[in-house]
Amino acid sequence: MMVGISVSPGSAASPKPSDRATDVPVDTVLTWTPGIYPGTHNVYLGTSFDDVNTTQATSPLCVSKSQDANSYTPPAPLGYGVTYYWRVDEVNAAADHFT
């Protein structure tokens, strides 16, 4: 099972595999839609909800830091029968200021 974790409104959305997806292929690619001010993305992946939900970019659970793409391919196949949790933090680009 895969569980996508949304950090806050306006962040990356529409995770695939979606929240609570089952029978996810072991060679799946994680994808998402960037938020309003996309800059780069930090991708977190692990088997503990609490660890993935609370970790920072300096953690080994940050499997891809400051990437431009809206997808991440794990370097090794996922395990059969294992529940994975993943999240994407956007490192947003500066918003244009309106006067």
PDB file of N, CA and C in Angstrom, residues 21-83:
ATOM      1  N   ALA A  21      -3.521   3.753  -2.057  1.00  0.00           N
ATOM      2  CA  ALA A  21      -3.465   2.883  -3.229  1.00  0.00           C
ATOM      3  C   ALA A  21      -2.958   1.512  -2.819  1.00  0.00           C
ATOM      4  N   THR A  22      -3.507   0.493  -3.408  1.00  0.00           N
ATOM      5  CA  THR A  22      -3.067  -0.879  -3.145  1.00  0.00           C
ATOM      6  C   THR A  22      -2.611  -1.513  -4.455  1.00  0.00           C
ATOM      7  N   ASP A  23      -1.929  -2.629  -4.348  1.00  0.00           N
ATOM      8  CA  ASP A  23      -1.416  -3.346  -5.515  1.00  0.00           C
ATOM      9  C   ASP A  23      -0.568  -2.439  -6.409  1.00  0.00           C
ATOM     10  N   VAL A  24       0.249  -1.615  -5.781  1.00  0.00           N
ATOM     11  CA  VAL A  24       1.137  -0.715  -6.497  1.00  0.00           C
ATOM     12  C   VAL A  24       2.313  -1.536  -7.033  1.00  0.00           C
ATOM     13  N   PRO A  25       2.648  -1.389  -8.308  1.00  0.00           N
ATOM     14  CA  PRO A  25       3.791  -2.136  -8.848  1.00  0.00           C
ATOM     15  C   PRO A  25       5.080  -1.811  -8.086  1.00  0.00           C
ATOM     16  N   VAL A  26       5.935  -2.784  -7.940  1.00  0.00           N
ATOM     17  CA  VAL A  26       7.178  -2.577  -7.194  1.00  0.00           C
ATOM     18  C   VAL A  26       8.120  -1.616  -7.911  1.00  0.00           C
ATOM     19  N   ASP A  27       7.895  -1.389  -9.200  1.00  0.00           N
ATOM     20  CA  ASP A  27       8.739  -0.468  -9.961  1.00  0.00           C
ATOM     21  C   ASP A  27       7.993   0.838 -10.271  1.00  0.00           C
ATOM     22  N   THR A  28       7.092   1.214  -9.390  1.00  0.00           N
ATOM     23  CA  THR A  28       6.272   2.401  -9.614  1.00  0.00           C
ATOM     24  C   THR A  28       7.101   3.682  -9.619  1.00  0.00           C
ATOM     25  N   VAL A  29       6.590   4.691 -10.292  1.00  0.00           N
ATOM     26  CA  VAL A  29       7.168   6.032 -10.315  1.00  0.00           C
ATOM     27  C   VAL A  29       6.220   6.925  -9.530  1.00  0.00           C
ATOM     28  N   LEU A  30       6.742   7.688  -8.581  1.00  0.00           N
ATOM     29  CA  LEU A  30       5.931   8.620  -7.802  1.00  0.00           C
ATOM     30  C   LEU A  30       5.802   9.912  -8.606  1.00  0.00           C
ATOM     31  N   THR A  31       4.580  10.400  -8.791  1.00  0.00           N
ATOM     32  CA  THR A  31       4.361  11.639  -9.535  1.00  0.00           C
ATOM     33  C   THR A  31       3.389  12.529  -8.779  1.00  0.00           C
ATOM     34  N   TRP A  32       3.401  13.818  -9.095  1.00  0.00           N
ATOM     35  CA  TRP A  32       2.515  14.783  -8.449  1.00  0.00           C
ATOM     36  C   TRP A  32       2.373  16.009  -9.332  1.00  0.00           C
ATOM     37  N   THR A  33       1.397  16.829  -8.994  1.00  0.00           N
ATOM     38  CA  THR A  33       1.191  18.106  -9.658  1.00  0.00           C
ATOM     39  C   THR A  33       1.784  19.188  -8.764  1.00  0.00           C
ATOM     40  N   PRO A  34       2.641  20.048  -9.310  1.00  0.00           N
ATOM     41  CA  PRO A  34       3.246  21.086  -8.467  1.00  0.00           C
ATOM     42  C   PRO A  34       2.211  22.125  -8.040  1.00  0.00           C
ATOM     43  N   GLY A  35       2.527  22.818  -6.964  1.00  0.00           N
ATOM     44  CA  GLY A  35       1.661  23.864  -6.441  1.00  0.00           C
ATOM     45  C   GLY A  35       1.750  25.139  -7.260  1.00  0.00           C
ATOM     46  N   ILE A  36       1.286  26.226  -6.696  1.00  0.00           N
ATOM     47  CA  ILE A  36       1.167  27.494  -7.396  1.00  0.00           C
ATOM     48  C   ILE A  36       2.515  28.087  -7.793  1.00  0.00           C
ATOM     49  N   TYR A  37       3.489  28.057  -6.925  1.00  0.00           N
ATOM     50  CA  TYR A  37       4.801  28.658  -7.196  1.00  0.00           C
ATOM     51  C   TYR A  37       5.884  27.589  -7.190  1.00  0.00           C
ATOM     52  N   PRO A  38       5.854  26.688  -8.168  1.00  0.00           N
ATOM     53  CA  PRO A  38       6.825  25.596  -8.130  1.00  0.00           C
ATOM     54  C   PRO A  38       8.259  26.085  -8.280  1.00  0.00           C
ATOM     55  N   GLY A  39       9.100  25.586  -7.428  1.00  0.00           N
ATOM     56  CA  GLY A  39      10.533  25.825  -7.515  1.00  0.00           C
ATOM     57  C   GLY A  39      11.154  24.459  -7.704  1.00  0.00           C
ATOM     58  N   THR A  40      11.648  23.898  -6.621  1.00  0.00           N
ATOM     59  CA  THR A  40      12.145  22.522  -6.635  1.00  0.00           C
ATOM     60  C   THR A  40      11.337  21.711  -5.629  1.00  0.00           C
ATOM     61  N   HIS A  41      11.595  20.419  -5.591  1.00  0.00           N
ATOM     62  CA  HIS A  41      10.829  19.509  -4.747  1.00  0.00           C
ATOM     63  C   HIS A  41      11.770  18.635  -3.926  1.00  0.00           C
ATOM     64  N   ASN A  42      11.423  18.420  -2.668  1.00  0.00           N
ATOM     65  CA  ASN A  42      12.103  17.444  -1.818  1.00  0.00           C
ATOM     66  C   ASN A  42      11.153  16.263  -1.663  1.00  0.00           C
ATOM     67  N   VAL A  43      11.644  15.062  -1.942  1.00  0.00           N
ATOM     68  CA  VAL A  43      10.822  13.860  -1.896  1.00  0.00           C
ATOM     69  C   VAL A  43      11.277  12.997  -0.728  1.00  0.00           C
ATOM     70  N   TYR A  44      10.310  12.544   0.064  1.00  0.00           N
ATOM     71  CA  TYR A  44      10.561  11.700   1.233  1.00  0.00           C
ATOM     72  C   TYR A  44       9.854  10.371   1.025  1.00  0.00           C
ATOM     73  N   LEU A  45      10.500   9.270   1.409  1.00  0.00           N
ATOM     74  CA  LEU A  45       9.933   7.944   1.231  1.00  0.00           C
ATOM     75  C   LEU A  45      10.396   7.052   2.370  1.00  0.00           C
ATOM     76  N   GLY A  46       9.455   6.319   2.971  1.00  0.00           N
ATOM     77  CA  GLY A  46       9.807   5.409   4.051  1.00  0.00           C
ATOM     78  C   GLY A  46       8.654   4.511   4.409  1.00  0.00           C
ATOM     79  N   THR A  47       8.838   3.691   5.430  1.00  0.00           N
ATOM     80  CA  THR A  47       7.814   2.732   5.837  1.00  0.00           C
ATOM     81  C   THR A  47       7.137   3.111   7.152  1.00  0.00           C
ATOM     82  N   SER A  48       7.463   4.264   7.713  1.00  0.00           N
ATOM     83  CA  SER A  48       6.838   4.737   8.951  1.00  0.00           C
ATOM     84  C   SER A  48       6.154   6.077   8.688  1.00  0.00           C
ATOM     85  N   PHE A  49       4.837   6.134   8.894  1.00  0.00           N
ATOM     86  CA  PHE A  49       4.097   7.377   8.701  1.00  0.00           C
ATOM     87  C   PHE A  49       4.708   8.506   9.520  1.00  0.00           C
ATOM     88  N   ASP A  50       4.922   8.263  10.814  1.00  0.00           N
ATOM     89  CA  ASP A  50       5.441   9.311  11.692  1.00  0.00           C
ATOM     90  C   ASP A  50       6.807   9.811  11.233  1.00  0.00           C
ATOM     91  N   ASP A  51       7.672   8.907  10.823  1.00  0.00           N
ATOM     92  CA  ASP A  51       9.008   9.311  10.379  1.00  0.00           C
ATOM     93  C   ASP A  51       8.940  10.160   9.110  1.00  0.00           C
ATOM     94  N   VAL A  52       8.160   9.733   8.125  1.00  0.00           N
ATOM     95  CA  VAL A  52       8.059  10.482   6.876  1.00  0.00           C
ATOM     96  C   VAL A  52       7.347  11.813   7.113  1.00  0.00           C
ATOM     97  N   ASN A  53       6.362  11.812   7.966  1.00  0.00           N
ATOM     98  CA  ASN A  53       5.563  13.010   8.228  1.00  0.00           C
ATOM     99  C   ASN A  53       6.345  14.102   8.955  1.00  0.00           C
ATOM    100  N   THR A  54       7.319  13.714   9.770  1.00  0.00           N
ATOM    101  CA  THR A  54       7.998  14.699  10.624  1.00  0.00           C
ATOM    102  C   THR A  54       9.459  14.957  10.254  1.00  0.00           C
ATOM    103  N   THR A  55       9.996  14.227   9.314  1.00  0.00           N
ATOM    104  CA  THR A  55      11.422  14.352   9.007  1.00  0.00           C
ATOM    105  C   THR A  55      11.742  15.638   8.251  1.00  0.00           C
ATOM    106  N   GLN A  56      13.011  15.965   8.218  1.00  0.00           N
ATOM    107  CA  GLN A  56      13.500  17.169   7.553  1.00  0.00           C
ATOM    108  C   GLN A  56      14.380  16.787   6.356  1.00  0.00           C
ATOM    109  N   ALA A  57      14.756  17.777   5.568  1.00  0.00           N
ATOM    110  CA  ALA A  57      15.541  17.542   4.352  1.00  0.00           C
ATOM    111  C   ALA A  57      16.921  16.949   4.626  1.00  0.00           C
ATOM    112  N   THR A  58      17.401  17.032   5.851  1.00  0.00           N
ATOM    113  CA  THR A  58      18.715  16.462   6.178  1.00  0.00           C
ATOM    114  C   THR A  58      18.643  14.972   6.501  1.00  0.00           C
ATOM    115  N   SER A  59      17.444  14.413   6.565  1.00  0.00           N
ATOM    116  CA  SER A  59      17.236  13.006   6.909  1.00  0.00           C
ATOM    117  C   SER A  59      17.507  12.090   5.720  1.00  0.00           C
ATOM    118  N   PRO A  60      17.928  10.842   5.976  1.00  0.00           N
ATOM    119  CA  PRO A  60      18.064   9.856   4.894  1.00  0.00           C
ATOM    120  C   PRO A  60      16.721   9.557   4.227  1.00  0.00           C
ATOM    121  N   LEU A  61      15.609   9.880   4.891  1.00  0.00           N
ATOM    122  CA  LEU A  61      14.298   9.666   4.278  1.00  0.00           C
ATOM    123  C   LEU A  61      14.019  10.684   3.171  1.00  0.00           C
ATOM    124  N   CYS A  62      14.805  11.740   3.102  1.00  0.00           N
ATOM    125  CA  CYS A  62      14.716  12.681   1.976  1.00  0.00           C
ATOM    126  C   CYS A  62      15.495  12.031   0.842  1.00  0.00           C
ATOM    127  N   VAL A  63      14.779  11.304  -0.016  1.00  0.00           N
ATOM    128  CA  VAL A  63      15.431  10.491  -1.045  1.00  0.00           C
ATOM    129  C   VAL A  63      15.803  11.288  -2.289  1.00  0.00           C
ATOM    130  N   SER A  64      15.259  12.487  -2.419  1.00  0.00           N
ATOM    131  CA  SER A  64      15.627  13.354  -3.539  1.00  0.00           C
ATOM    132  C   SER A  64      15.426  14.797  -3.099  1.00  0.00           C
ATOM    133  N   LYS A  65      16.512  15.548  -3.051  1.00  0.00           N
ATOM    134  CA  LYS A  65      16.464  16.921  -2.560  1.00  0.00           C
ATOM    135  C   LYS A  65      16.640  17.912  -3.701  1.00  0.00           C
ATOM    136  N   SER A  66      15.819  18.939  -3.695  1.00  0.00           N
ATOM    137  CA  SER A  66      15.915  20.052  -4.652  1.00  0.00           C
ATOM    138  C   SER A  66      15.856  19.591  -6.104  1.00  0.00           C
ATOM    139  N   GLN A  67      14.960  18.670  -6.397  1.00  0.00           N
ATOM    140  CA  GLN A  67      14.839  18.206  -7.777  1.00  0.00           C
ATOM    141  C   GLN A  67      13.837  19.065  -8.539  1.00  0.00           C
ATOM    142  N   ASP A  68      14.047  19.183  -9.843  1.00  0.00           N
ATOM    143  CA  ASP A  68      13.160  19.970 -10.692  1.00  0.00           C
ATOM    144  C   ASP A  68      11.941  19.175 -11.159  1.00  0.00           C
ATOM    145  N   ALA A  69      12.111  17.908 -11.427  1.00  0.00           N
ATOM    146  CA  ALA A  69      11.045  17.084 -12.004  1.00  0.00           C
ATOM    147  C   ALA A  69       9.890  16.865 -11.032  1.00  0.00           C
ATOM    148  N   ASN A  70       8.700  16.603 -11.590  1.00  0.00           N
ATOM    149  CA  ASN A  70       7.505  16.306 -10.797  1.00  0.00           C
ATOM    150  C   ASN A  70       7.309  14.801 -10.662  1.00  0.00           C
ATOM    151  N   SER A  71       8.408  14.076 -10.631  1.00  0.00           N
ATOM    152  CA  SER A  71       8.337  12.631 -10.462  1.00  0.00           C
ATOM    153  C   SER A  71       9.618  12.138  -9.802  1.00  0.00           C
ATOM    154  N   TYR A  72       9.503  10.958  -9.194  1.00  0.00           N
ATOM    155  CA  TYR A  72      10.664  10.334  -8.561  1.00  0.00           C
ATOM    156  C   TYR A  72      10.555   8.829  -8.774  1.00  0.00           C
ATOM    157  N   THR A  73      11.641   8.241  -9.259  1.00  0.00           N
ATOM    158  CA  THR A  73      11.704   6.798  -9.438  1.00  0.00           C
ATOM    159  C   THR A  73      12.638   6.224  -8.388  1.00  0.00           C
ATOM    160  N   PRO A  74      12.104   5.423  -7.448  1.00  0.00           N
ATOM    161  CA  PRO A  74      12.986   4.806  -6.449  1.00  0.00           C
ATOM    162  C   PRO A  74      14.074   3.984  -7.143  1.00  0.00           C
ATOM    163  N   PRO A  75      15.312   4.021  -6.627  1.00  0.00           N
ATOM    164  CA  PRO A  75      16.420   3.328  -7.288  1.00  0.00           C
ATOM    165  C   PRO A  75      16.334   1.804  -7.203  1.00  0.00           C
ATOM    166  N   ALA A  76      15.573   1.293  -6.243  1.00  0.00           N
ATOM    167  CA  ALA A  76      15.407  -0.155  -6.101  1.00  0.00           C
ATOM    168  C   ALA A  76      13.911  -0.458  -6.058  1.00  0.00           C
ATOM    169  N   PRO A  77      13.525  -1.654  -6.475  1.00  0.00           N
ATOM    170  CA  PRO A  77      12.104  -1.994  -6.414  1.00  0.00           C
ATOM    171  C   PRO A  77      11.564  -1.907  -4.985  1.00  0.00           C
ATOM    172  N   LEU A  78      10.303  -1.507  -4.875  1.00  0.00           N
ATOM    173  CA  LEU A  78       9.636  -1.499  -3.575  1.00  0.00           C
ATOM    174  C   LEU A  78       9.399  -2.935  -3.126  1.00  0.00           C
ATOM    175  N   GLY A  79       9.232  -3.145  -1.834  1.00  0.00           N
ATOM    176  CA  GLY A  79       9.022  -4.487  -1.308  1.00  0.00           C
ATOM    177  C   GLY A  79       7.577  -4.940  -1.447  1.00  0.00           C
ATOM    178  N   TYR A  80       7.369  -6.204  -1.703  1.00  0.00           N
ATOM    179  CA  TYR A  80       6.027  -6.784  -1.758  1.00  0.00           C
ATOM    180  C   TYR A  80       5.428  -6.803  -0.359  1.00  0.00           C
ATOM    181  N   GLY A  81       4.158  -6.456  -0.243  1.00  0.00           N
ATOM    182  CA  GLY A  81       3.456  -6.525   1.034  1.00  0.00           C
ATOM    183  C   GLY A  81       3.876  -5.470   2.045  1.00  0.00           C
ATOM    184  N   VAL A  82       4.582  -4.441   1.615  1.00  0.00           N
ATOM    185  CA  VAL A  82       5.067  -3.390   2.500  1.00  0.00           C
ATOM    186  C   VAL A  82       4.256  -2.125   2.257  1.00  0.00           C
ATOM    187  N   THR A  83       3.860  -1.446   3.330  1.00  0.00           N
ATOM    188  CA  THR A  83       3.191  -0.158   3.196  1.00  0.00           C
ATOM    189  C   THR A  83       4.250   0.933   3.204  1.00  0.00           C
TER     190      THR A  83
END
